[in-house]
Amino acid sequence: MRSRNDGSTPRSACSLADLGRGEIVTLNIDLRVSIGTLELKNPVMTASGTFASGREFADFVDLTRLGAIVTKGVSACAWPGNPSPRIAETASGMLNSIGLQNPGVDAFVEKDLRWLEDNAPGTPVIVNVSGHSAEDYVDVIRRLEIEPGVAGYEINISCPNVEQGGMAFGTDCLSAAAVTAACRAATARTLIVKLTPNVTSIAEIARAVEAEGADGVSVINTLLGMAIDAESCRPLLARVVGGLSGPAIKPVALRAVWEVANAVKVPVIGMGGIANGTDAVEFLLAGASAVAVGTANFVDPTATIRVIDGIREYCERHTVLRARDLTGALRV
């Protein structure tokens, strides 16, 4: 084993042609990545809706180790969400139809944002924003602009579990662009737009939001699916259909990240079935600049930390001194 853990500043990254040596080394790996105006200490975020605002995970995860915390969706007013049952387990993933239940932006600020400011110092908080109209999104942003604890926004135009708003904006270039433009005009903070895979061309939607000022795109939200109880002849979800996440959607997500990364110049945040460091590296190689861990948090509350450690171990094993050099290094 070769060791170079001497505390020196990492030299320029090795050539990715060196990948595959398989040699175990201990190096000073630079995990930092940039999204818009944000510099993250590592590429690992939480996926919205799977980590709440971190409070429930604080007994298991040192929140200051995360690259960023992306909150559950926040709307201008409280949303009750969909009727139960709204979670169903499938063979290799999870179906949900939560319906963006949340207490509204004012309650979020007082309960969750204040808690995050005290308990996750130094970790950027990115607020996932939901709305039924472009004005709804802007109202949330304007309310949060006075809050110094907010580092940026993830605009959710891709939720499949609400009748109006949500995915309705994300399936059309014009409406996706209009929401992005309205949000861009309301903030100079980092603006990320979360895209749906339930479209003919996710790359076209990505180009549309990039043109209106998005600093990055999150790829992907859940895929529409359904599950049936054959004994009762009834659907497992009260709303019949819901969003499929977890390992089952990883190949779809990788394909979407690769297509989008080849279509836009802004950073791509990859997500969909990431449960370990190897999964995350695959998304980086496909073109992602950062990743988000979602459904795996329900299986193992320490999943985010395992993913961070896994990326570092991969870099050490392949003598890659900067994690950002993995982005787009796929050999096709």
Coordinates of C-alpha atoms in Angstrom, one line a residue:
M1 CA 0.0 0.0 0.0
R2 CA 1.3 3.4 -0.9
S3 CA 0.6 6.3 1.5
R4 CA 0.9 10.0 0.7
N5 CA -1.2 11.4 3.5
D6 CA 1.3 14.2 4.2
G7 CA -1.1 17.1 4.6
S8 CA 0.1 18.9 1.5
T9 CA -2.2 20.6 -1.0
P10 CA -3.4 18.1 -3.5
R11 CA -1.5 18.4 -6.7
S12 CA -3.4 18.7 -10.0
A13 CA -5.5 15.7 -10.7
C14 CA -4.0 12.7 -12.3
S15 CA -5.0 11.8 -15.8
L16 CA -8.1 9.8 -15.8
A17 CA -6.3 7.5 -18.1
D18 CA -4.8 6.2 -14.9
L19 CA -8.2 4.9 -13.8
G20 CA -8.3 1.2 -13.3
R21 CA -5.0 0.7 -11.5
G22 CA -6.8 -0.9 -8.7
E23 CA -4.1 0.1 -6.3
I24 CA -5.2 1.0 -2.7
V25 CA -3.6 4.2 -1.6
T26 CA -4.2 6.9 1.0
L27 CA -4.3 10.4 -0.5
N28 CA -5.5 13.8 0.2
I29 CA -8.6 13.7 -1.9
D30 CA -10.3 17.0 -2.8
L31 CA -14.0 16.2 -2.8
R32 CA -15.2 19.8 -3.3
V33 CA -17.6 20.6 -6.2
S34 CA -19.4 23.8 -7.3
I35 CA -23.0 24.3 -8.1
G36 CA -23.8 27.8 -9.2
T37 CA -22.4 30.1 -6.5
L38 CA -22.2 27.3 -4.0
E39 CA -19.0 25.4 -3.2
L40 CA -19.9 22.1 -1.6
K41 CA -17.4 20.2 0.6
N42 CA -18.3 17.0 -1.2
P43 CA -20.7 16.0 -4.0
V44 CA -23.3 14.4 -1.8
M45 CA -26.7 16.0 -1.1
T46 CA -29.9 14.7 0.3
A47 CA -32.8 14.2 -2.1
S48 CA -35.9 16.2 -1.3
G49 CA -38.6 14.4 0.5
T50 CA -36.4 11.6 1.9
F51 CA -34.5 13.5 4.6
A52 CA -37.2 15.9 5.9
S53 CA -35.1 18.8 7.1
G54 CA -32.5 16.6 8.8
R55 CA -33.9 16.7 12.3
E56 CA -35.0 13.0 12.2
F57 CA -31.6 11.9 10.9
A58 CA -29.4 13.9 13.3
D59 CA -28.9 11.0 15.7
F60 CA -27.4 9.0 12.9
V61 CA -25.7 11.5 10.6
D62 CA -23.2 14.3 11.3
L63 CA -25.1 16.9 9.2
T64 CA -22.0 19.0 8.9
R65 CA -20.4 16.3 6.7
L66 CA -23.0 16.5 4.0
G67 CA -22.3 18.5 0.8
A68 CA -25.8 20.1 1.1
I69 CA -29.1 19.5 2.6
V70 CA -32.1 19.7 0.2
T71 CA -35.2 20.1 2.3
K72 CA -38.6 18.5 1.7
G73 CA -40.8 20.6 -0.6
V74 CA -42.0 23.9 0.8
S75 CA -45.1 25.8 -0.6
A76 CA -46.4 29.2 0.2
C77 CA -49.3 27.8 2.2
A78 CA -49.8 24.5 4.0
W79 CA -50.6 21.5 1.8
P80 CA -52.4 18.5 3.3
G81 CA -51.0 16.0 0.9
N82 CA -52.8 13.0 -0.6
P83 CA -55.0 10.5 1.3
S84 CA -53.5 7.2 2.7
P85 CA -52.2 4.7 1.8
R86 CA -49.6 6.7 0.0
I87 CA -46.5 4.5 0.4
A88 CA -46.1 1.1 -1.2
E89 CA -43.0 -1.2 -1.4
T90 CA -42.2 -2.9 -4.7
A91 CA -39.7 -5.6 -5.6
S92 CA -36.9 -3.2 -6.1
G93 CA -38.1 0.3 -5.2
M94 CA -40.7 2.4 -3.5
L95 CA -43.9 4.0 -4.7
N96 CA -45.1 7.1 -3.0
S97 CA -47.9 9.6 -3.5
I98 CA -47.3 11.9 -0.5
G99 CA -48.6 14.8 -2.5
L100 CA -46.0 17.4 -1.2
Q101 CA -47.6 17.6 2.3
N102 CA -45.9 20.4 4.1
P103 CA -46.8 23.1 6.7
G104 CA -46.1 26.1 4.5
V105 CA -43.1 28.4 4.3
D106 CA -43.7 30.4 7.5
A107 CA -43.9 27.2 9.6
F108 CA -40.9 25.8 7.8
V109 CA -38.8 28.8 8.7
E110 CA -39.7 28.8 12.3
K111 CA -39.5 25.1 12.9
D112 CA -37.0 23.6 10.4
L113 CA -34.8 26.4 9.1
R114 CA -34.0 27.8 12.5
W115 CA -33.1 24.2 13.7
L116 CA -30.9 23.7 10.7
E117 CA -29.1 27.0 11.3
D118 CA -28.2 25.7 14.8
N119 CA -27.5 22.1 14.0
A120 CA -25.9 22.1 10.5
P121 CA -23.5 25.0 10.5
G122 CA -21.4 25.2 7.3
T123 CA -23.7 22.9 5.3
P124 CA -25.6 24.7 2.6
V125 CA -29.4 24.5 2.9
I126 CA -31.2 24.3 -0.4
V127 CA -34.9 24.7 -0.1
N128 CA -37.0 22.6 -2.5
V129 CA -39.9 24.8 -3.7
S130 CA -43.3 23.7 -4.8
G131 CA -46.3 25.5 -6.2
H132 CA -49.5 25.4 -8.2
S133 CA -48.5 28.4 -10.3
A134 CA -45.4 30.4 -11.2
E135 CA -46.6 33.0 -8.6
D136 CA -46.7 30.3 -5.9
Y137 CA -43.0 29.5 -6.5
V138 CA -42.0 33.2 -6.5
D139 CA -44.0 33.8 -3.2
V140 CA -41.9 31.1 -1.4
I141 CA -38.6 32.5 -2.8
R142 CA -39.5 36.1 -1.8
R143 CA -40.4 35.0 1.7
L144 CA -37.0 33.1 2.0
E145 CA -34.8 35.8 0.5
I146 CA -34.6 37.5 3.9
E147 CA -33.4 34.4 5.5
P148 CA -29.6 34.1 5.6
G149 CA -29.8 30.4 6.4
V150 CA -31.0 29.6 2.8
A151 CA -28.2 29.0 0.3
G152 CA -30.3 28.3 -2.7
Y153 CA -33.4 26.8 -4.2
E154 CA -34.4 23.6 -6.0
I155 CA -37.5 24.3 -8.0
N156 CA -39.7 21.2 -8.2
I157 CA -41.5 21.2 -11.6
S158 CA -41.5 17.4 -11.7
C159 CA -43.6 16.0 -8.8
P160 CA -46.0 13.4 -10.3
N161 CA -48.3 13.3 -7.2
V162 CA -50.3 16.5 -7.4
E163 CA -53.1 17.3 -9.8
Q164 CA -52.0 20.8 -10.7
G165 CA -48.6 22.3 -10.7
G166 CA -45.7 19.8 -10.0
M167 CA -45.0 17.7 -13.1
A168 CA -47.5 19.7 -15.2
F169 CA -44.8 22.5 -15.4
G170 CA -42.0 20.1 -16.1
T171 CA -43.4 18.3 -19.1
D172 CA -43.5 21.3 -21.5
C173 CA -40.5 23.5 -22.5
L174 CA -42.5 26.7 -22.4
S175 CA -44.1 26.2 -19.0
A176 CA -40.8 25.0 -17.5
A177 CA -39.0 28.0 -18.9
A178 CA -41.7 30.4 -17.6
V179 CA -41.4 29.1 -14.1
T180 CA -37.7 29.2 -14.2
A181 CA -37.6 32.8 -15.5
A182 CA -40.0 33.9 -12.8
C183 CA -37.9 32.3 -10.1
R184 CA -34.7 33.6 -11.6
A185 CA -36.0 37.2 -11.5
A186 CA -36.8 36.7 -7.8
T187 CA -33.4 35.7 -6.6
A188 CA -29.6 35.9 -7.2
R189 CA -29.1 32.8 -5.1
T190 CA -28.2 29.4 -6.7
L191 CA -31.3 28.2 -8.6
I192 CA -31.6 24.5 -9.4
V193 CA -34.5 23.0 -11.4
K194 CA -35.7 19.5 -10.7
L195 CA -36.7 17.6 -13.9
T196 CA -39.1 14.8 -14.5
P197 CA -38.1 11.7 -16.5
N198 CA -41.8 11.3 -17.6
V199 CA -41.2 13.2 -20.9
T200 CA -40.2 12.4 -24.4
S201 CA -36.9 14.4 -24.2
I202 CA -35.6 15.5 -20.8
A203 CA -32.6 17.1 -22.6
E204 CA -35.0 19.6 -24.3
I205 CA -36.5 20.6 -20.9
A206 CA -33.0 21.0 -19.5
R207 CA -32.0 23.3 -22.3
A208 CA -35.2 25.4 -21.8
V209 CA -34.5 26.0 -18.1
E210 CA -30.8 26.6 -18.6
A211 CA -31.7 29.3 -21.1
E212 CA -33.8 31.1 -18.5
G213 CA -31.1 31.2 -15.9
A214 CA -31.0 27.9 -14.0
D215 CA -27.7 27.4 -12.3
G216 CA -28.1 23.6 -12.4
V217 CA -30.6 20.8 -13.0
S218 CA -31.6 17.9 -10.7
V219 CA -32.0 14.7 -12.7
I220 CA -34.3 12.8 -12.1
N221 CA -37.5 12.9 -10.1
T222 CA -39.6 9.7 -9.7
L223 CA -41.1 7.7 -12.5
L224 CA -44.8 7.2 -12.6
G225 CA -45.9 3.7 -11.6
M226 CA -48.5 1.7 -9.8
A227 CA -48.9 -1.4 -7.7
I228 CA -51.9 -3.7 -7.3
D229 CA -53.0 -6.1 -4.5
A230 CA -54.3 -9.1 -6.5
E231 CA -56.2 -10.5 -3.5
S232 CA -58.3 -7.4 -2.9
C233 CA -58.2 -6.4 -6.6
R234 CA -57.4 -2.9 -5.4
P235 CA -54.4 -0.5 -6.0
L236 CA -51.9 -0.3 -3.1
L237 CA -52.0 3.5 -3.3
A238 CA -55.1 5.5 -2.6
R239 CA -54.3 7.8 -5.6
V240 CA -53.7 4.6 -7.7
V241 CA -50.5 5.9 -9.3
G242 CA -47.4 7.3 -7.6
G243 CA -43.7 8.0 -8.1
L244 CA -41.3 5.0 -8.3
S245 CA -37.9 5.5 -6.7
G246 CA -35.0 3.4 -5.5
P247 CA -32.7 0.8 -7.3
A248 CA -35.3 0.0 -9.9
I249 CA -34.9 3.5 -11.6
K250 CA -31.2 3.8 -11.5
P251 CA -30.6 2.7 -15.1
V252 CA -33.2 5.2 -16.3
A253 CA -31.6 8.0 -14.1
L254 CA -28.1 7.3 -15.4
R255 CA -29.4 7.5 -19.0
A256 CA -31.1 10.8 -18.3
V257 CA -28.1 12.3 -16.6
W258 CA -25.9 11.3 -19.5
E259 CA -28.3 12.8 -22.0
V260 CA -28.8 16.1 -20.0
A261 CA -25.1 16.5 -19.3
N262 CA -24.4 16.3 -23.0
A263 CA -27.1 18.9 -23.7
V264 CA -26.4 21.7 -21.2
K265 CA -23.4 23.5 -19.7
V266 CA -24.7 24.0 -16.2
P267 CA -24.0 21.4 -13.5
V268 CA -26.2 18.3 -13.3
I269 CA -27.1 16.8 -9.9
G270 CA -27.8 13.1 -10.4
M271 CA -30.2 11.0 -8.4
G272 CA -32.2 7.8 -8.6
G273 CA -31.3 4.6 -6.8
I274 CA -28.0 5.8 -5.3
A275 CA -27.2 3.6 -2.3
N276 CA -23.4 3.5 -2.1
G277 CA -20.2 5.1 -3.3
T278 CA -20.1 3.0 -6.5
D279 CA -23.6 4.1 -7.5
A280 CA -22.6 7.7 -6.9
V281 CA -19.4 7.4 -9.0
E282 CA -21.4 6.0 -11.9
F283 CA -23.5 9.1 -11.9
L284 CA -20.4 11.3 -11.8
L285 CA -18.9 9.4 -14.7
A286 CA -22.2 9.9 -16.6
G287 CA -21.8 13.6 -16.3
A288 CA -23.2 14.6 -12.9
S289 CA -21.3 17.2 -10.8
A290 CA -23.0 16.2 -7.6
V291 CA -25.4 13.5 -6.5
A292 CA -28.4 13.2 -4.2
V293 CA -29.3 10.2 -2.0
G294 CA -33.0 9.5 -1.6
T295 CA -34.8 6.2 -1.0
A296 CA -31.7 4.6 0.5
N297 CA -32.1 6.9 3.5
F298 CA -35.3 4.9 4.4
V299 CA -33.3 1.7 4.4
D300 CA -30.2 3.0 6.1
P301 CA -30.2 6.4 7.8
T302 CA -26.4 6.6 7.4
A303 CA -26.5 6.1 3.7
T304 CA -25.4 9.6 2.8
I305 CA -22.2 9.2 4.9
R306 CA -21.5 5.8 3.4
V307 CA -21.8 7.4 -0.1
I308 CA -19.3 10.1 0.8
D309 CA -16.8 7.6 2.2
G310 CA -17.4 5.4 -0.8
I311 CA -16.5 8.2 -3.3
R312 CA -13.4 9.0 -1.3
E313 CA -12.4 5.3 -1.3
Y314 CA -12.9 5.0 -5.0
C315 CA -10.8 8.1 -5.6
E316 CA -8.0 6.7 -3.5
R317 CA -8.2 3.3 -5.2
H318 CA -8.0 4.9 -8.6
T319 CA -5.6 7.7 -7.7
V320 CA -8.1 10.5 -8.6
L321 CA -7.1 13.5 -6.5
R322 CA -10.2 15.6 -7.3
A323 CA -13.6 14.1 -7.2
R324 CA -14.8 16.7 -9.8
D325 CA -12.5 15.1 -12.3
L326 CA -14.8 12.1 -12.4
T327 CA -17.6 14.3 -13.9
G328 CA -18.2 13.2 -17.5
A329 CA -15.2 10.8 -17.5
L330 CA -17.3 8.0 -18.9
R331 CA -15.4 6.2 -21.7
V332 CA -17.9 5.5 -24.6

